Amino acid sequence: MPEPSPQRSAQRTRPRALALPAVTRRVRRVRPYVWPLLLAVVIAALIPFRERLEDSHITLALLLVVLVAAADGGRGVGLFSAALAFLGFNWFFLPPYGTLVIADPLDWFVLLAFLGTSVVASHLFHQVQREADEARERTAEMTTLATLGAEAMTAPRAEGALRMVAHTTREALGVQACRVHVLRDGDGRATGTLESATATAELPSSATFPAGEGATDVEPVWLALDRGARVAVLDGGVVRVIASEASSLREALQGERALRLLIPLRAGARSMGVLDVEDAGGLALTDPRERLLAALAYYAALGVERARNERTTERLEAMHEAERMRTAVLASVSHDLRTPLTTIKALAHELGSLGDERSEVIEQEADRLNAFVADMLDMSRLASGRFPMEPTIVPVDELVSAVLQQVEGSFGARPIRVQLPSDDAFPLARFDLTHSARILVNLLENARKYAPGETPVDLTVQRDGAMMRISVADRGPGVPPDERERIFDALYRPAAARPDVGSAGLGLAIARGLAESQGGTLTYAEREGGGSVFTLSLPAAELSDIDAGHGGGA
Amino acid sequence: MTGTPRFLVVDDERQIRRAVAHVLEPLSGTVSEAATGREALTLAAAESPALVVLDLGLPDMDGIDVCRELRTWSDTPILILTARHDDQATIAALDAGADDYVTKPFSPPALQARVRALLRRAQRSNGSEQGRTVIEAGALRIDLAARTVDRGGERVHLTPTEFDLLATLASNAGRVLTHGFLFTTVWKGRVFGDAQAHLRVHVAHLRRKLEDDPVRPRHLQTELGVGYRFVTD
């Protein structure tokens, strides 16, 4: 049996009660053959006085030696001493001396009583001793587990905890190798990968990541993981899956020698790792050892769970950091781009005032670039799910007027026909004014770009049950049926689009994203008589909602 | 103050200062430039400019603090330069005493128009019109003392809250008033339901009563994400 890693055993005295699997270990002070010798000496010493001594004196003296022998040497030595004492007593002390013949029937009784007492006493001693041994084993188990638990939970990193579990398990069971396999990034063999912490006789507390290093056969590991069942590798490479109903491994194996045992480590219903113990000399299975193995598997599961949690936490932290960086970079890019754009626009205007007509183009292009930067910023914020939305109850009039204020400059003489609900109702909806205005500005600008000439664009507001529908309708070419959903994809550009129209194609994707993140929708429909209708639907609201839940009145 | 107005342009980017100066030149004024908040406050104290154009992102101090400090001893109009997506900073600057804002990259004519409007307003409040009780805007005639409003010669009925709101906006014509400012001035901080929604509904009612085309308001204009502005002409 190899020694545990030297620095460890120097640090603490680890219980070794279970490290010798095949032999019941006892504390022995005297060699067993001393006792028959002592018995012979006592017998020899008593022979000169046998005429003067009564049977009871002799039997007591011999019994004393037998009991001490049994107490010290265990049942075997006790029984052997008892038999020897029985023969010696008969031969040397019961007349006729020198024979095993018993003359007096009363001597029969003495002899049998002596034998009976010796045997019973030996048995009792043995019993007591076994119980003491078991108690010692239990204590050792408890100490092992307590140490393991504390180490598994306090090891500075989860990887260290797994290594600790592998090392302690190997030591506690006295096997050649112990590995703890962890399933990474998946649910099973198809999608996951394995990582393993390994402790072997040669490398008592080393860890190897990932799994499958050297000659280790990972097939049984996958089997245990996928089935969620214990797996035994028997002599001759036979692999046996042990049904989970079978409580005892020893019974399930029916005496066959296992060289390797794999216990699935579970978190809830899922197996997330495997405890894998191996010994080329065979694994001896007793009830206490199975119990210990189950307890070790429990700790291994804790360690695995911890490793997984740590990984998740690390990943989340990395994501947060990436997100923070992205926001910072975008904010900085948008600021850094705006400064030159401002300068360009101002200089272009100055050129224009000097009579250079091309300056107008420069200004327009600067505006386009600025719009593009804004789109990129919005797209990124939408993608990260961190768009600041403040839906409040707003009169739809306000939305319409804010939108018209922004777009009518670029529409020039081209009319935007606004139609509010015909009844005298005061249309209210719950939305974020700034972002909804951005959606409608986008739709109106698209209509201006894609619909021909001076055809009017219609902006219509209608109440439809719980929704307020605001639609922008044009007399443009419309969108072919197979492109009607794709137009909402980021970076989509209609096949027939003129290359100088629009920006990077983010517009409708952003518009839909903005609509959905405030509880609305943005849809396309073909317009009767030709053209497109884009409809922004927002949750309708009532005047009474304004005070609802706030107690006070205006 | 001398005959030609003096402007103070505050921005840490030299190119932006130059661009703003070019825009302001046609207004026949002289332009001083400052790159930091401290420099701006020193120059403002020394030169008493007719108008300050202030960028909010300064290297040494927050532009909002510059507004606040300037306001403790000066009434000079402050026009701030801000970035889109930064409504909160804009609102904070306006609440700290700035009069109006322009988002970068600005269009030169728009900046010029804003500057002109602010100068006019400053002249009015310094001159004989100070303390006037009647405001005229297009077809509207608002009598602050009598609390009446006429539209094209006809009396318009307003609720007391509607009148207070209109009076507040009209007496600050040309300035952007934030939602927060309007709550505290008109509703005097009284607790009621959704404050912003109340304000918007009242503005919408005013538009229906006062504007020729309520969805294309001439006088009661929305400043998205920030507040409202009353425009006289």
Coordinates of N, CA and C in Angstrom, one line a residue, chain B residues 72-230:
Chain B
T72 N -26.3 81.9 -9.9 CA -26.3 82.6 -8.6 C -26.1 84.1 -8.7
W73 N -25.4 84.5 -9.8 CA -25.2 86.0 -9.9 C -25.5 86.5 -11.3
S74 N -26.0 85.7 -12.3 CA -26.2 86.2 -13.6 C -27.5 85.7 -14.2
D75 N -28.2 86.6 -15.0 CA -29.4 86.2 -15.7 C -29.1 86.0 -17.1
T76 N -27.9 86.0 -17.5 CA -27.6 85.9 -19.0 C -28.1 84.6 -19.5
P77 N -28.7 84.6 -20.7 CA -29.3 83.4 -21.3 C -28.2 82.3 -21.5
I78 N -28.5 81.0 -21.1 CA -27.6 79.9 -21.3 C -28.2 78.9 -22.3
L79 N -27.4 78.7 -23.4 CA -27.9 77.7 -24.4 C -26.9 76.5 -24.2
I80 N -27.5 75.3 -23.9 CA -26.6 74.2 -23.8 C -26.5 73.3 -25.0
L81 N -25.3 72.7 -25.2 CA -25.1 71.7 -26.3 C -25.1 70.4 -25.6
T82 N -25.9 69.5 -26.1 CA -26.0 68.2 -25.5 C -26.1 67.1 -26.5
A83 N -25.9 65.8 -26.1 CA -26.0 64.7 -27.0 C -27.4 64.1 -26.9
R84 N -27.8 63.5 -28.0 CA -29.1 62.8 -28.0 C -28.9 61.6 -27.1
H85 N -29.9 61.0 -26.5 CA -29.8 59.9 -25.6 C -29.4 60.4 -24.2
D86 N -29.3 61.7 -24.1 CA -28.9 62.2 -22.7 C -29.9 63.2 -22.2
D87 N -31.2 62.8 -22.3 CA -32.3 63.6 -21.8 C -32.1 64.0 -20.4
Q88 N -31.6 63.1 -19.6 CA -31.5 63.4 -18.1 C -30.6 64.5 -17.9
A89 N -29.4 64.6 -18.6 CA -28.5 65.6 -18.4 C -29.1 67.0 -18.9
T90 N -29.8 66.9 -20.0 CA -30.4 68.1 -20.5 C -31.4 68.7 -19.5
I91 N -32.3 67.8 -19.0 CA -33.3 68.2 -18.0 C -32.6 68.8 -16.8
A92 N -31.6 68.1 -16.3 CA -30.9 68.6 -15.1 C -30.3 70.0 -15.4
A93 N -29.7 70.2 -16.6 CA -29.2 71.5 -16.9 C -30.2 72.6 -17.0
L94 N -31.4 72.2 -17.6 CA -32.5 73.2 -17.7 C -33.0 73.6 -16.3
D95 N -33.1 72.5 -15.5 CA -33.6 72.8 -14.1 C -32.6 73.6 -13.3
A96 N -31.3 73.5 -13.7 CA -30.3 74.3 -13.0 C -30.2 75.7 -13.5
G97 N -31.0 76.1 -14.5 CA -31.1 77.5 -14.9 C -30.8 77.7 -16.4
A98 N -30.4 76.7 -17.1 CA -30.2 76.9 -18.6 C -31.5 77.2 -19.2
D99 N -31.5 78.0 -20.3 CA -32.7 78.4 -21.0 C -33.2 77.5 -22.1
D100 N -32.2 77.0 -22.8 CA -32.6 76.2 -24.0 C -31.5 75.2 -24.3
Y101 N -31.7 74.3 -25.2 CA -30.7 73.3 -25.6 C -30.7 73.0 -27.1
V102 N -29.5 72.6 -27.6 CA -29.4 72.1 -29.0 C -28.6 70.8 -28.9
T103 N -29.1 69.8 -29.7 CA -28.4 68.6 -29.7 C -27.3 68.5 -30.7
K104 N -26.2 67.9 -30.4 CA -25.1 67.8 -31.4 C -25.3 66.6 -32.2
P105 N -25.0 66.5 -33.5 CA -24.5 67.7 -34.2 C -25.7 68.6 -34.6
F106 N -25.5 69.9 -34.3 CA -26.6 70.9 -34.5 C -26.6 71.4 -36.0
S107 N -27.7 71.9 -36.4 CA -27.8 72.5 -37.7 C -27.6 74.0 -37.4
P108 N -26.6 74.6 -38.2 CA -26.3 76.0 -37.9 C -27.5 77.0 -37.9
P109 N -28.4 76.8 -38.9 CA -29.6 77.7 -38.9 C -30.4 77.6 -37.6
A110 N -30.6 76.3 -37.1 CA -31.4 76.1 -35.9 C -30.7 76.7 -34.7
L111 N -29.4 76.6 -34.7 CA -28.6 77.2 -33.6 C -28.8 78.8 -33.6
Q112 N -28.7 79.3 -34.8 CA -28.8 80.7 -35.0 C -30.2 81.2 -34.5
A113 N -31.2 80.4 -34.9 CA -32.6 80.8 -34.5 C -32.8 80.8 -33.0
R114 N -32.2 79.7 -32.4 CA -32.3 79.6 -30.9 C -31.7 80.8 -30.2
V115 N -30.5 81.2 -30.7 CA -29.7 82.3 -30.1 C -30.5 83.6 -30.3
R116 N -31.0 83.8 -31.5 CA -31.8 85.0 -31.7 C -33.0 85.1 -30.8
A117 N -33.7 84.0 -30.6 CA -34.9 84.0 -29.8 C -34.5 84.3 -28.3
L118 N -33.4 83.7 -27.9 CA -33.0 84.0 -26.5 C -32.6 85.4 -26.3
L119 N -31.9 86.0 -27.3 CA -31.5 87.4 -27.2 C -32.7 88.3 -27.1
R120 N -33.6 88.0 -28.0 CA -34.9 88.8 -28.0 C -35.5 88.8 -26.7
R121 N -35.7 87.6 -26.1 CA -36.3 87.4 -24.9 C -35.6 88.1 -23.8
A122 N -34.3 88.1 -23.8 CA -33.5 88.7 -22.7 C -33.7 90.3 -22.8
Q123 N -33.8 90.8 -24.1 CA -34.0 92.2 -24.3 C -35.4 92.6 -23.7
R124 N -36.4 91.8 -24.0 CA -37.7 92.0 -23.6 C -37.8 92.1 -22.1
S125 N -37.2 91.2 -21.4 CA -37.3 91.1 -19.9 C -36.5 92.2 -19.3
N126 N -35.5 92.8 -20.0 CA -34.7 93.9 -19.5 C -35.4 95.2 -19.8
G127 N -36.2 95.3 -20.8 CA -36.7 96.5 -21.3 C -38.1 96.9 -20.7
S128 N -38.8 97.6 -21.5 CA -40.1 98.2 -21.0 C -41.2 97.1 -20.9
E129 N -41.0 96.0 -21.6 CA -42.1 95.0 -21.5 C -42.1 94.2 -20.2
Q130 N -41.1 94.5 -19.4 CA -41.0 93.7 -18.1 C -42.3 94.1 -17.3
G131 N -42.8 93.1 -16.7 CA -44.0 93.3 -15.8 C -45.3 93.4 -16.6
R132 N -45.2 93.2 -17.8 CA -46.5 93.3 -18.6 C -47.5 92.2 -18.2
T133 N -48.8 92.5 -18.4 CA -49.8 91.5 -18.0 C -50.5 90.9 -19.2
V134 N -50.2 91.4 -20.4 CA -50.8 90.9 -21.6 C -49.8 90.3 -22.5
I135 N -50.0 89.0 -22.9 CA -49.1 88.4 -23.9 C -49.8 88.1 -25.1
E136 N -49.3 88.5 -26.3 CA -49.9 88.2 -27.5 C -49.1 87.3 -28.4
A137 N -49.8 86.3 -28.9 CA -49.1 85.3 -29.7 C -50.0 84.9 -30.9
G138 N -49.7 85.3 -32.1 CA -50.5 85.0 -33.2 C -51.9 85.5 -32.9
A139 N -52.9 84.6 -33.0 CA -54.3 85.1 -32.8 C -54.7 85.0 -31.3
L140 N -53.7 84.7 -30.5 CA -54.0 84.5 -29.0 C -53.7 85.8 -28.3
R141 N -54.5 86.1 -27.3 CA -54.3 87.3 -26.4 C -54.5 86.8 -25.0
I142 N -53.4 86.7 -24.2 CA -53.5 86.2 -22.9 C -53.4 87.3 -21.9
D143 N -54.4 87.5 -21.1 CA -54.4 88.6 -20.1 C -54.1 87.9 -18.7
L144 N -52.9 88.1 -18.2 CA -52.5 87.4 -17.0 C -53.2 88.0 -15.8
A145 N -53.5 89.3 -15.8 CA -54.2 89.9 -14.6 C -55.7 89.5 -14.6
A146 N -56.3 89.6 -15.7 CA -57.7 89.2 -15.7 C -58.0 87.7 -15.9
R147 N -56.9 87.0 -16.1 CA -57.0 85.5 -16.3 C -58.0 85.2 -17.4
T148 N -57.8 85.9 -18.5 CA -58.7 85.5 -19.7 C -57.8 85.3 -20.9
V149 N -58.4 84.5 -21.8 CA -57.7 84.2 -23.1 C -58.7 84.4 -24.2
D150 N -58.2 85.2 -25.2 CA -59.0 85.3 -26.4 C -58.3 84.7 -27.6
R151 N -59.1 84.1 -28.5 CA -58.5 83.5 -29.7 C -59.3 84.1 -30.9
G152 N -58.6 84.9 -31.7 CA -59.2 85.6 -32.8 C -60.4 86.5 -32.3
G153 N -60.2 87.1 -31.1 CA -61.2 88.0 -30.6 C -62.3 87.3 -29.8
E154 N -62.3 86.0 -29.8 CA -63.3 85.3 -29.0 C -62.8 84.7 -27.7
R155 N -63.5 84.9 -26.7 CA -63.1 84.4 -25.4 C -63.1 82.8 -25.4
V156 N -62.0 82.3 -24.9 CA -61.9 80.8 -24.8 C -62.0 80.4 -23.3
H157 N -62.9 79.4 -23.1 CA -63.0 79.0 -21.7 C -61.9 78.0 -21.3
L158 N -61.1 78.3 -20.3 CA -60.1 77.4 -19.8 C -60.4 77.1 -18.3
T159 N -60.0 75.9 -17.9 CA -60.1 75.6 -16.5 C -59.0 76.3 -15.7
P160 N -59.1 76.5 -14.4 CA -58.0 77.2 -13.7 C -56.7 76.6 -13.9
T161 N -56.6 75.2 -13.9 CA -55.3 74.6 -14.1 C -54.8 74.8 -15.5
E162 N -55.7 74.8 -16.5 CA -55.3 75.0 -17.9 C -54.7 76.4 -18.0
F163 N -55.4 77.4 -17.3 CA -54.9 78.8 -17.5 C -53.5 78.9 -16.8
D164 N -53.4 78.3 -15.6 CA -52.1 78.4 -14.9 C -51.0 77.9 -15.8
L165 N -51.3 76.7 -16.4 CA -50.3 76.1 -17.3 C -49.9 77.0 -18.5
L166 N -50.9 77.5 -19.1 CA -50.7 78.4 -20.3 C -49.9 79.6 -19.8
A167 N -50.3 80.2 -18.7 CA -49.7 81.4 -18.2 C -48.2 81.2 -18.0
T168 N -47.9 80.0 -17.3 CA -46.5 79.7 -17.0 C -45.7 79.5 -18.3
L169 N -46.3 78.8 -19.3 CA -45.6 78.6 -20.5 C -45.4 79.9 -21.3
A170 N -46.5 80.7 -21.4 CA -46.4 81.9 -22.2 C -45.5 83.0 -21.6
S171 N -45.5 83.1 -20.2 CA -44.6 84.1 -19.7 C -43.1 83.7 -19.8
N172 N -42.9 82.4 -20.1 CA -41.5 82.0 -20.4 C -41.3 81.7 -21.8
A173 N -42.0 82.4 -22.7 CA -42.0 82.1 -24.1 C -40.6 82.0 -24.6
G174 N -40.3 80.9 -25.5 CA -39.0 80.7 -26.0 C -38.2 79.8 -25.2
R175 N -38.5 79.7 -23.9 CA -37.6 78.8 -23.1 C -38.2 77.4 -23.1
V176 N -37.4 76.4 -22.9 CA -37.9 75.1 -22.7 C -38.2 74.9 -21.2
L177 N -39.4 74.5 -20.9 CA -39.7 74.3 -19.5 C -39.8 72.8 -19.2
T178 N -39.1 72.3 -18.3 CA -39.1 70.8 -18.1 C -40.4 70.4 -17.4
H179 N -40.7 69.1 -17.5 CA -41.9 68.6 -16.8 C -41.9 68.9 -15.4
G180 N -40.7 68.7 -14.8 CA -40.6 68.9 -13.3 C -40.9 70.4 -12.9
F181 N -40.3 71.3 -13.8 CA -40.6 72.7 -13.5 C -42.1 73.0 -13.5
L182 N -42.7 72.4 -14.6 CA -44.2 72.7 -14.7 C -45.0 72.1 -13.6
F183 N -44.6 70.9 -13.1 CA -45.4 70.3 -12.0 C -45.3 71.3 -10.8
T184 N -44.1 71.7 -10.5 CA -44.0 72.5 -9.2 C -44.6 73.8 -9.4
T185 N -44.5 74.4 -10.6 CA -45.1 75.8 -10.8 C -46.6 75.8 -10.8
V186 N -47.1 74.9 -11.6 CA -48.6 74.9 -11.9 C -49.3 74.1 -10.8
W187 N -48.8 72.9 -10.5 CA -49.6 72.1 -9.5 C -49.0 72.3 -8.1
K188 N -48.0 73.1 -7.9 CA -47.4 73.5 -6.7 C -47.0 72.3 -5.8
G189 N -46.6 71.2 -6.5 CA -46.1 70.0 -5.8 C -47.2 69.2 -5.1
R190 N -48.5 69.6 -5.3 CA -49.6 68.8 -4.8 C -49.5 67.4 -5.3
V191 N -49.8 66.4 -4.5 CA -49.7 65.0 -4.9 C -50.9 64.6 -5.7
F192 N -50.7 64.1 -6.8 CA -51.8 63.5 -7.6 C -51.3 62.3 -8.4
G193 N -52.2 61.6 -9.1 CA -51.8 60.4 -9.8 C -50.5 60.5 -10.6
D194 N -50.6 60.1 -11.9 CA -49.5 60.1 -12.8 C -49.3 61.6 -13.3
A195 N -48.3 62.2 -12.6 CA -48.1 63.7 -12.9 C -47.9 64.0 -14.3
Q196 N -47.0 63.2 -14.9 CA -46.6 63.5 -16.3 C -47.8 63.3 -17.3
A197 N -48.6 62.3 -17.0 CA -49.8 62.0 -17.8 C -50.8 63.2 -17.7
H198 N -50.9 63.7 -16.4 CA -51.8 64.8 -16.2 C -51.4 66.0 -17.0
L199 N -50.1 66.3 -16.9 CA -49.5 67.4 -17.7 C -49.8 67.3 -19.2
R200 N -49.5 66.1 -19.7 CA -49.7 65.9 -21.1 C -51.2 66.0 -21.6
V201 N -52.1 65.5 -20.7 CA -53.5 65.6 -21.0 C -53.9 67.1 -21.1
H202 N -53.4 67.9 -20.1 CA -53.8 69.3 -20.0 C -53.2 70.0 -21.3
V203 N -52.0 69.7 -21.6 CA -51.4 70.3 -22.8 C -52.2 70.0 -24.1
A204 N -52.7 68.7 -24.2 CA -53.5 68.3 -25.3 C -54.8 69.0 -25.3
H205 N -55.4 69.2 -24.2 CA -56.6 70.0 -24.1 C -56.4 71.4 -24.6
L206 N -55.3 72.0 -24.0 CA -55.0 73.4 -24.4 C -54.9 73.5 -26.0
R207 N -54.2 72.5 -26.5 CA -54.0 72.6 -28.0 C -55.3 72.5 -28.7
R208 N -56.2 71.6 -28.2 CA -57.5 71.5 -28.9 C -58.3 72.8 -28.8
K209 N -58.1 73.6 -27.7 CA -58.8 74.8 -27.6 C -58.1 76.0 -28.2
L210 N -56.8 76.0 -28.4 CA -56.1 77.2 -28.8 C -55.5 77.1 -30.2
E211 N -55.1 75.9 -30.6 CA -54.4 75.8 -31.9 C -55.3 75.6 -33.0
D212 N -54.9 76.1 -34.2 CA -55.7 75.9 -35.4 C -55.7 74.4 -35.8
D213 N -54.5 73.8 -35.8 CA -54.4 72.4 -36.1 C -53.7 71.7 -34.9
P214 N -54.4 71.1 -34.0 CA -53.9 70.6 -32.7 C -52.7 69.6 -32.9
V215 N -52.6 68.9 -34.1 CA -51.5 68.0 -34.2 C -50.3 68.7 -34.9
R216 N -50.5 69.9 -35.3 CA -49.4 70.7 -35.8 C -49.4 72.0 -35.0
P217 N -49.1 71.9 -33.7 CA -49.2 73.1 -32.9 C -48.2 74.2 -33.2
R218 N -48.6 75.5 -33.2 CA -47.8 76.6 -33.5 C -47.1 77.1 -32.3
H219 N -48.0 77.1 -31.2 CA -47.5 77.8 -30.0 C -47.0 76.8 -28.9
L220 N -47.8 75.7 -28.7 CA -47.5 74.8 -27.6 C -46.7 73.6 -28.2
Q221 N -45.4 73.8 -28.2 CA -44.6 72.8 -28.8 C -43.9 71.8 -27.8
T222 N -43.9 70.5 -28.3 CA -43.3 69.5 -27.4 C -41.8 69.4 -27.6
E223 N -41.1 69.3 -26.5 CA -39.6 69.0 -26.6 C -39.5 67.6 -26.1
L224 N -39.3 66.6 -27.0 CA -39.4 65.2 -26.7 C -38.5 64.8 -25.5
G225 N -39.0 64.2 -24.6 CA -38.2 63.7 -23.5 C -37.8 64.7 -22.5
V226 N -38.1 66.0 -22.8 CA -37.6 67.1 -21.9 C -38.7 67.9 -21.3
G227 N -39.6 68.5 -22.2 CA -40.7 69.3 -21.7 C -41.4 70.0 -22.8
Y228 N -41.8 71.3 -22.5 CA -42.6 72.0 -23.5 C -42.0 73.4 -23.7
R229 N -42.4 74.0 -24.8 CA -41.9 75.3 -25.1 C -43.1 76.1 -25.7
F230 N -43.2 77.4 -25.3 CA -44.3 78.2 -25.9 C -43.6 79.1 -26.9

